[in-house]
PDB file of C-alpha atoms in Angstrom:
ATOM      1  CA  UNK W1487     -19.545   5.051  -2.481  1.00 69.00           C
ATOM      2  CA  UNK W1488     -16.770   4.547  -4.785  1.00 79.00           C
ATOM      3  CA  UNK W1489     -14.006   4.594  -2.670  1.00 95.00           C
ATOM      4  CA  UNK W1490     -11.053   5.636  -4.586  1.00 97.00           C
ATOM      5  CA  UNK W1491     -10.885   6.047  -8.388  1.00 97.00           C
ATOM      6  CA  UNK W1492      -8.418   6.120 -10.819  1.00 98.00           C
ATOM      7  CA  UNK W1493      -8.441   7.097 -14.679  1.00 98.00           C
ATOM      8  CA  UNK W1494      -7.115   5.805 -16.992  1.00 98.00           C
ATOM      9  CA  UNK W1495      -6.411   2.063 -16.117  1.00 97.00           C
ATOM     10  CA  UNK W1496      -3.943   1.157 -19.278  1.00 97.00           C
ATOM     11  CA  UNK W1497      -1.944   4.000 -20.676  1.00 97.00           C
ATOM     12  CA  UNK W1498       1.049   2.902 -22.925  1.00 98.00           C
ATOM     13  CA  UNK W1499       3.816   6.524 -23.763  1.00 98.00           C
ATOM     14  CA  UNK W1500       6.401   6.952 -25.881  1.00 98.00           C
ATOM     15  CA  UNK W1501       9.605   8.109 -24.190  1.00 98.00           C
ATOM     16  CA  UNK W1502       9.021  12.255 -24.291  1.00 98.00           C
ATOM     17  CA  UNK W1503       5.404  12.133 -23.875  1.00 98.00           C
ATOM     18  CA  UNK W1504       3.470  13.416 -21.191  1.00 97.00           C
ATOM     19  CA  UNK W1505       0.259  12.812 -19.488  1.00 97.00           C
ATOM     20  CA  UNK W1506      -1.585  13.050 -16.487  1.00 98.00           C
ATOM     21  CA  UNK W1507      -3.185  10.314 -13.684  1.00 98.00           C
ATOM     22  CA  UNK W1508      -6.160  11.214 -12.284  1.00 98.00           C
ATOM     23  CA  UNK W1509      -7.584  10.326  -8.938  1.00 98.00           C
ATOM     24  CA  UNK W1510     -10.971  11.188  -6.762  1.00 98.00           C
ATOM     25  CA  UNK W1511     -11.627   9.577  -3.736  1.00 97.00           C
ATOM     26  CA  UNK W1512     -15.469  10.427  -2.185  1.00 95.00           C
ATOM     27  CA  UNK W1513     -14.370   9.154   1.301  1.00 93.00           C
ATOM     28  CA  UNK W1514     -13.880  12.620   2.724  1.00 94.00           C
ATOM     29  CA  UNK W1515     -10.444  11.806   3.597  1.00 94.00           C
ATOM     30  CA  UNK W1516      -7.730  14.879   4.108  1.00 95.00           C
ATOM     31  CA  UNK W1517      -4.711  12.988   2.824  1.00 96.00           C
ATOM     32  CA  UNK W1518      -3.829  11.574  -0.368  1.00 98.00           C
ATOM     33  CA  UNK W1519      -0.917   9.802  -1.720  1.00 98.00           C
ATOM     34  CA  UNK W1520       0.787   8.329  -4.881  1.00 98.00           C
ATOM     35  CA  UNK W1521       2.807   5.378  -5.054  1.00 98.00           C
ATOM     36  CA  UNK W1522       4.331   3.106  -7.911  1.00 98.00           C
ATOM     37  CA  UNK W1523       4.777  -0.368  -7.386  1.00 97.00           C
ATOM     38  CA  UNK W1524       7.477  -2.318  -9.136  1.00 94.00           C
ATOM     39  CA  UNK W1525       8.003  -5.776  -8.863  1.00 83.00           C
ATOM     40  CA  UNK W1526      10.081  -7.307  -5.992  1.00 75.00           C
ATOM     41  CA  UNK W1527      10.013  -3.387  -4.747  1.00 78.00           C
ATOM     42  CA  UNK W1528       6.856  -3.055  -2.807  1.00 85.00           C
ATOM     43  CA  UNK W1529       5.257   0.500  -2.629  1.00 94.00           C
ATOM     44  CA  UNK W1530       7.007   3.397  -3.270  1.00 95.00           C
ATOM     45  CA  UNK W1531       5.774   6.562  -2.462  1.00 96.00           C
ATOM     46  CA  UNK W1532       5.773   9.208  -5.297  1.00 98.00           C
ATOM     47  CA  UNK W1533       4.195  12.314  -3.305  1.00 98.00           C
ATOM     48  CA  UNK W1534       1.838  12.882  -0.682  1.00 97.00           C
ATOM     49  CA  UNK W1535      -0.756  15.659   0.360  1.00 97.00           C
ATOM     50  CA  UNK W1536      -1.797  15.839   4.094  1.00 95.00           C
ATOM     51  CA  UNK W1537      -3.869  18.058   3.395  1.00 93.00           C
ATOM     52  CA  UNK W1538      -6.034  20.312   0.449  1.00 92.00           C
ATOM     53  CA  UNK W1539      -3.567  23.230  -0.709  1.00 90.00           C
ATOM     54  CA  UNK W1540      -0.299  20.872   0.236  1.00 95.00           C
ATOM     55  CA  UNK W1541       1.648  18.075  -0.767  1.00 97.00           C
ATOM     56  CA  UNK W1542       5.129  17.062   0.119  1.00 97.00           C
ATOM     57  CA  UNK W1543       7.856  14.831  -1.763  1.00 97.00           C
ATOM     58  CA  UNK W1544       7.650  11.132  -0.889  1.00 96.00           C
ATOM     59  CA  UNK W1545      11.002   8.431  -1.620  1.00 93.00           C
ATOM     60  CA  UNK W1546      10.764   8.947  -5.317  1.00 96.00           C
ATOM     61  CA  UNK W1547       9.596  12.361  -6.524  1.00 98.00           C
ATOM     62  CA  UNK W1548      12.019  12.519  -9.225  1.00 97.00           C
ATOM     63  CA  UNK W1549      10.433  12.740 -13.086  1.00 97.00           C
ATOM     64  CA  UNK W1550       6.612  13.671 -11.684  1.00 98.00           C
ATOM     65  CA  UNK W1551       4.700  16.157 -10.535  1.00 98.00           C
ATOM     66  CA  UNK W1552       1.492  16.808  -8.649  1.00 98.00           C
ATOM     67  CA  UNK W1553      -1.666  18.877  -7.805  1.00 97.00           C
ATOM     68  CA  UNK W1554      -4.113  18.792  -5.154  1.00 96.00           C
ATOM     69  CA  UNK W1555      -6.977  19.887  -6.989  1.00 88.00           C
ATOM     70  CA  UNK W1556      -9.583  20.044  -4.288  1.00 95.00           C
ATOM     71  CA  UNK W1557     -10.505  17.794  -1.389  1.00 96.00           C
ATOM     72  CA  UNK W1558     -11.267  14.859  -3.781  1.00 97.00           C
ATOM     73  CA  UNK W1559      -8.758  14.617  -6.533  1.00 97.00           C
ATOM     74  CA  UNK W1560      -4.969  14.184  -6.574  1.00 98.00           C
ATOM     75  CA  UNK W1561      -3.399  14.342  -9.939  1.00 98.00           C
ATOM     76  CA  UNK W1562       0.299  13.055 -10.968  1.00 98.00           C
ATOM     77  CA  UNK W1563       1.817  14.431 -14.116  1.00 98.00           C
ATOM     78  CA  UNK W1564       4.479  12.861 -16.132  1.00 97.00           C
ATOM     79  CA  UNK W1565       6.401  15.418 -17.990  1.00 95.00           C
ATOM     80  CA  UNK W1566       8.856  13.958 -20.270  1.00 97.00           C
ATOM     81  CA  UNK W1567       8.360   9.525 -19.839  1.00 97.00           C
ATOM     82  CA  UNK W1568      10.780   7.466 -19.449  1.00 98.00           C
ATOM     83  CA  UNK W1569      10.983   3.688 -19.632  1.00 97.00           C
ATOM     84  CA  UNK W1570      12.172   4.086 -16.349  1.00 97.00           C
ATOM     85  CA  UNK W1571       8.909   4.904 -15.403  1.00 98.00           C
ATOM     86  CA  UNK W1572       6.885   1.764 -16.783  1.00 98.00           C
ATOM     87  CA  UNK W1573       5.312   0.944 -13.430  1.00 98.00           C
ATOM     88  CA  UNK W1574       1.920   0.327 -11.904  1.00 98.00           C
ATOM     89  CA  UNK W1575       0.431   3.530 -10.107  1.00 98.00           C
ATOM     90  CA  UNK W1576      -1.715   3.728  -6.768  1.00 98.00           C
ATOM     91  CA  UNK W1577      -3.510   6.601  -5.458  1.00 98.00           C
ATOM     92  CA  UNK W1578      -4.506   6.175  -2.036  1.00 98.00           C
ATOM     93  CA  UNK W1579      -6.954   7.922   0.635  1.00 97.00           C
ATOM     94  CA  UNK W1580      -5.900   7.954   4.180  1.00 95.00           C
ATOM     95  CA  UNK W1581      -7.461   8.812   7.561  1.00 92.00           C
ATOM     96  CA  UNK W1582      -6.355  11.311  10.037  1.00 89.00           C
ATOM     97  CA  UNK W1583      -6.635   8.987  13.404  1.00 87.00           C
ATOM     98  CA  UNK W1584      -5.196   5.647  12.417  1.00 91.00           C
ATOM     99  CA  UNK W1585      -3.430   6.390   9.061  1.00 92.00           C
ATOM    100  CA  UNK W1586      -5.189   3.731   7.254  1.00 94.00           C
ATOM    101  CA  UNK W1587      -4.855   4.129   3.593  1.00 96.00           C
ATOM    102  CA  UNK W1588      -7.533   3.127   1.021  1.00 96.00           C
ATOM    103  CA  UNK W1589      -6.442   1.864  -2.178  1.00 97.00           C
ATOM    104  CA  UNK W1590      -7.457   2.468  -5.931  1.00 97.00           C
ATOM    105  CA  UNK W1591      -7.685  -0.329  -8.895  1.00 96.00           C
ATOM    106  CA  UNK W1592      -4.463   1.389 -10.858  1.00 97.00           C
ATOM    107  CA  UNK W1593      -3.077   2.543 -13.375  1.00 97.00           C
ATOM    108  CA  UNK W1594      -0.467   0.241 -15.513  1.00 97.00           C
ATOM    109  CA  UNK W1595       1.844   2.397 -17.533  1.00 98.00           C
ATOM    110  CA  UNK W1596       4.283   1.405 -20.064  1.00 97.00           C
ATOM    111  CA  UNK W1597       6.439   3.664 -21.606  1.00 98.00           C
ATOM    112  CA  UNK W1598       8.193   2.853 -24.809  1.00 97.00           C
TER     113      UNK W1598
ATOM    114  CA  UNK X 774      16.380   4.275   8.030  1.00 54.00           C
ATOM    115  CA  UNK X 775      12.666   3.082   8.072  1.00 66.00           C
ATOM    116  CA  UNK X 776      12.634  -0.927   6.694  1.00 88.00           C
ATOM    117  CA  UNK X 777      10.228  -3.200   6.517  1.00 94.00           C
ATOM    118  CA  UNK X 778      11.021  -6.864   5.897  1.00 95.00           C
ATOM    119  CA  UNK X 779       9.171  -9.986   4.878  1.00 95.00           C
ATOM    120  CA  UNK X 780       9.896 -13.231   3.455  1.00 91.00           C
ATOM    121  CA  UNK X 781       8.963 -13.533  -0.281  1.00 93.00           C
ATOM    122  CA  UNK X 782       7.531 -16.816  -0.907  1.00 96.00           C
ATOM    123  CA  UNK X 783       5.254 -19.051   1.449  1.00 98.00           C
ATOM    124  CA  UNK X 784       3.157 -22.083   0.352  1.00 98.00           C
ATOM    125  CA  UNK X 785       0.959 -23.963   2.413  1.00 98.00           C
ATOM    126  CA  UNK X 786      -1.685 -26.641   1.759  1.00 97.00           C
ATOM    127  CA  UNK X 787      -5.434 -25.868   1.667  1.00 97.00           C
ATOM    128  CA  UNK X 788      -7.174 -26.417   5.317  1.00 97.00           C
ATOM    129  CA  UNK X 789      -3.975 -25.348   7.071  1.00 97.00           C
ATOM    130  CA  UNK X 790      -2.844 -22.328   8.871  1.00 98.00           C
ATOM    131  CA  UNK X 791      -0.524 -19.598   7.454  1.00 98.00           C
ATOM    132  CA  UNK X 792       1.452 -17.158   9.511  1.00 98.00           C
ATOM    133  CA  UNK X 793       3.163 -14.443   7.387  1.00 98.00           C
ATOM    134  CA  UNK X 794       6.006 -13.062   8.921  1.00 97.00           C
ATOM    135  CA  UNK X 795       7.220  -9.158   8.938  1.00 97.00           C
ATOM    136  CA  UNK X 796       9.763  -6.792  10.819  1.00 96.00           C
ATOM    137  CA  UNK X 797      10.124  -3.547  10.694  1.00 94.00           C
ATOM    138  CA  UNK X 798      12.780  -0.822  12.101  1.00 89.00           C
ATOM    139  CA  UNK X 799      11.062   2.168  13.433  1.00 84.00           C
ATOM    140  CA  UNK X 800      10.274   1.867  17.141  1.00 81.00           C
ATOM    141  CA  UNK X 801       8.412   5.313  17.292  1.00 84.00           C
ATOM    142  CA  UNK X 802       5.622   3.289  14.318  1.00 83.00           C
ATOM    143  CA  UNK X 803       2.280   4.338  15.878  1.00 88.00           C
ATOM    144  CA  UNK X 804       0.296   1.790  14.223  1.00 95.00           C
ATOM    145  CA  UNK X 805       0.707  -1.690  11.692  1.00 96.00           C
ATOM    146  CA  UNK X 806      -0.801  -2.605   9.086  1.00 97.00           C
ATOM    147  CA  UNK X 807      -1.723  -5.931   6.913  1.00 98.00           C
ATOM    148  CA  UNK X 808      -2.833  -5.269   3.578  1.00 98.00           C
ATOM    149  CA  UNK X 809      -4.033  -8.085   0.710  1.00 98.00           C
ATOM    150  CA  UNK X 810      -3.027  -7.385  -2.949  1.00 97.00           C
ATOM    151  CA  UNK X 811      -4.953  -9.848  -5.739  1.00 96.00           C
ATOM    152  CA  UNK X 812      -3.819 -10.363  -9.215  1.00 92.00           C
ATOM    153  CA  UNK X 813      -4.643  -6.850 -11.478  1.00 91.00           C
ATOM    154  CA  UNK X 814      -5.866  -5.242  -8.311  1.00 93.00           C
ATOM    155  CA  UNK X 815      -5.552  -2.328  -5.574  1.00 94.00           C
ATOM    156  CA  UNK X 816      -4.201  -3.261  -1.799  1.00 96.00           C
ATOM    157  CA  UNK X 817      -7.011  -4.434  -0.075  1.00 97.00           C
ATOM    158  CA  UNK X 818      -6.320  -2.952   4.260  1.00 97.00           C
ATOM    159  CA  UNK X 819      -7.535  -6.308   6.080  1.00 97.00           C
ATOM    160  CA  UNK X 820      -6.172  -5.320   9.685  1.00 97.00           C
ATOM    161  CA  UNK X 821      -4.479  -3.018  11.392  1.00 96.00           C
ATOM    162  CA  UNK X 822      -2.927  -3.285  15.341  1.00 96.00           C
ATOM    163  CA  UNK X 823      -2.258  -0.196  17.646  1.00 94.00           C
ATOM    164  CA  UNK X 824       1.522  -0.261  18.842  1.00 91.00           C
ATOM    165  CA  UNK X 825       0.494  -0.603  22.557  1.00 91.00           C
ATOM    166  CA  UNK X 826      -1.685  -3.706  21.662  1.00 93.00           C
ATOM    167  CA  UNK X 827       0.432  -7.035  21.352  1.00 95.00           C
ATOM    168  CA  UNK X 828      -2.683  -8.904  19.571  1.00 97.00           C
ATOM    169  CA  UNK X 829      -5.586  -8.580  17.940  1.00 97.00           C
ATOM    170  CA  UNK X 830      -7.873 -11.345  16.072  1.00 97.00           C
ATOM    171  CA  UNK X 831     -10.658 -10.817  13.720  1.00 94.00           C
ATOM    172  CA  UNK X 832     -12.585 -13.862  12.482  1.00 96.00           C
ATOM    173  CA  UNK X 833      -9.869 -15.945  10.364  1.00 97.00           C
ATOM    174  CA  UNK X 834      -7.110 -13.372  11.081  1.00 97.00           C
ATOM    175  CA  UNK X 835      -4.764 -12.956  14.136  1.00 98.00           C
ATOM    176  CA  UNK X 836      -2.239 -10.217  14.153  1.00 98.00           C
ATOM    177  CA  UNK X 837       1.016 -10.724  16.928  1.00 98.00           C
ATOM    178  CA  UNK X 838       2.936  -7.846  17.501  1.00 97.00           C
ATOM    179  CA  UNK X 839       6.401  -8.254  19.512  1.00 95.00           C
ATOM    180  CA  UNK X 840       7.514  -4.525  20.104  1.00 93.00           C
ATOM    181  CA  UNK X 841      10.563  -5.532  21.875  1.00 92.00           C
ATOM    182  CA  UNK X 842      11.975  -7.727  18.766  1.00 94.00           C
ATOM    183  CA  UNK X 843       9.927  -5.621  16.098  1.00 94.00           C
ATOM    184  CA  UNK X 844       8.363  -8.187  14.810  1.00 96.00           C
ATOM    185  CA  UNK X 845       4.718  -8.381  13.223  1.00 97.00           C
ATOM    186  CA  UNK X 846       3.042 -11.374  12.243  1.00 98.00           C
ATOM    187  CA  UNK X 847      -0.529 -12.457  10.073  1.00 98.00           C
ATOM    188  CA  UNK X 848      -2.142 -15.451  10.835  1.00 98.00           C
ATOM    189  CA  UNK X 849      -4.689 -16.719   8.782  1.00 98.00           C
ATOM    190  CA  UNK X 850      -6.553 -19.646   9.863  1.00 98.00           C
ATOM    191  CA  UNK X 851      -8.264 -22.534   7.414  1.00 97.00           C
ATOM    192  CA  UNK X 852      -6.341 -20.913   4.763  1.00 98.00           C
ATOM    193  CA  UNK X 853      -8.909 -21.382   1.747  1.00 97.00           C
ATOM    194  CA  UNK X 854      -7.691 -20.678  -2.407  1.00 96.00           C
ATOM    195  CA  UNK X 855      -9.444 -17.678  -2.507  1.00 96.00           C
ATOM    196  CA  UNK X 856      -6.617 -16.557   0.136  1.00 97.00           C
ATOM    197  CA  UNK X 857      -4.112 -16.917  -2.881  1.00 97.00           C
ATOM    198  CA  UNK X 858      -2.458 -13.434  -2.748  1.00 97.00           C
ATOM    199  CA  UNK X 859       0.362 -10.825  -1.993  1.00 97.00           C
ATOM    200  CA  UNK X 860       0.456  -9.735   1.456  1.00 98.00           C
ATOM    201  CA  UNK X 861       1.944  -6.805   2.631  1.00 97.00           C
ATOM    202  CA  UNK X 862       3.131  -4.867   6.077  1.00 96.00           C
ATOM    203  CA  UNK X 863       3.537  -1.840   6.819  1.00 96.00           C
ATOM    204  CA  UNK X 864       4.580   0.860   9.343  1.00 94.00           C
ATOM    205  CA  UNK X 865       3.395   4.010  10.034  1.00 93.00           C
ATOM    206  CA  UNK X 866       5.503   6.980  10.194  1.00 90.00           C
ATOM    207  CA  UNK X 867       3.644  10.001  10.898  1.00 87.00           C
ATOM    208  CA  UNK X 868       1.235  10.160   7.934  1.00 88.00           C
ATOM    209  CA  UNK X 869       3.074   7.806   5.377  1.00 92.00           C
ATOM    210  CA  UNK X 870       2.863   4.197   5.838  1.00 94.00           C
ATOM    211  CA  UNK X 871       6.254   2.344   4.680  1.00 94.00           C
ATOM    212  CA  UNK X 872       5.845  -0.962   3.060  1.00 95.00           C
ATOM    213  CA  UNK X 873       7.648  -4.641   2.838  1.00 94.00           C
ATOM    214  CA  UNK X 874       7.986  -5.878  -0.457  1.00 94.00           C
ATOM    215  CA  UNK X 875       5.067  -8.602  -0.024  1.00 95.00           C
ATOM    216  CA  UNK X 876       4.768 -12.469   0.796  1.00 97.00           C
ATOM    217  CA  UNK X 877       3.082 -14.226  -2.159  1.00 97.00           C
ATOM    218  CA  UNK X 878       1.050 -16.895  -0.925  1.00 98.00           C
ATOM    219  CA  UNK X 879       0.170 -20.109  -2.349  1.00 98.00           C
ATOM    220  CA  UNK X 880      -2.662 -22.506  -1.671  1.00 97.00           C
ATOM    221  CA  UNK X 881      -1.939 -26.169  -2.615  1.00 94.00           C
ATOM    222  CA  UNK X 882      -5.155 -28.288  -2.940  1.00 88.00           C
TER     223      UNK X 882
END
């Protein structure tokens, strides 16, 4: 098993450009869940999905957008970058019972 | 407002115990989590502790939890270099876990 995955690892924008982060997870979990992390900041959460066909605004929603594309994969699209939004990005997994959330490598996003 | 709270910074010499430290606000949290974040990499879950269970120990690792004060601690025993990390808590509320900012840890030989 994978776990979760997460394409591409580097990506470096110009402010204006857009792009999309991918993420699959084959651990069969229902939720799924974006975060950035910035330093000194901890985890922020971006958006969630509880479950396939929904997803929900998490602290920091502002600038992105998302799609749960099936079971597996969670996308977050930057429409317009900012250098506000240089950051390193974590899709997560997470079980129904105890919450726990499963991690992916990251992505590490610079926008110039 | 959810919070989560740890200390930043905590050193400690190779062969010792460390005990990172963490409180958090909401009382209704269901369950707590440690998590272990390496240079360049994803969080890593180590533990996690049931709210109506005040400890729980797995090989090196004790968790504490004080409901009453909201407090959460990690205690890693022997700590060893390859322990050099972040560490995080975090809360559960509902479906989203809320995290501290992370306790860097530092192994002195």
């Amino acid at each position: 098993n994978a776990g979760v995955t997460q394409t591409p690892k580097f990506q470096v924008l110009k402010t204006g450009q857009s792009m999309t982060l991918q993420c699959a997870q084959d651990m069969n979990h229902n939720s799924m869940y974006w975060y950035r992390q910035d330093p000194g900041m901890g985890l922020r959460l971006i958006y969630y999905s509880a479950s396939e066909g929904t997803t929900d605004k998490g602290e920091v929603p502002n600038g992105y957008n998302v799609s749960r594309l099936n079971k597996r994969e969670f996308s977050l699209r930057l429409e317009s970058a900012a250098p506000s939004q240089t950051s390193v990005y974590f899709c997560a997994g997470g079980t129904d019972l105890t919450y726990e959330q499963y991690f992916g490598p990251g992505t590490r996003l610079t926008v110039t | 407002g959810e919070d989560v709270e740890q200390s930043l910074f905590l050193s400690v010499r190779e062969g010792d115990s460390s005990v990172i430290n963490c409180t958090y606000t909401d009382s209704s949290s269901t369950y707590l989590y440690w998590y272990k974040q390496e240079p360049g990499a994803g969080l890593q879950l180590l533990t996690y502790i049931f709210s109506n269970m005040d400890m729980k120990q797995d090989q090196r690792l004790t968790v504490l939890l004080n409901k009453k004060d909201k407090h959460l601690s990690l205690r890693i025993a022997d700590t060893q270099t390859g322990d050099s990390a972040i560490y995080f808590c975090a809360e559960s509320i509902g479906q989203k876990l809320v995290f501290g900012q992370g306790t860097r840890l530092t192994i002195n030989p």
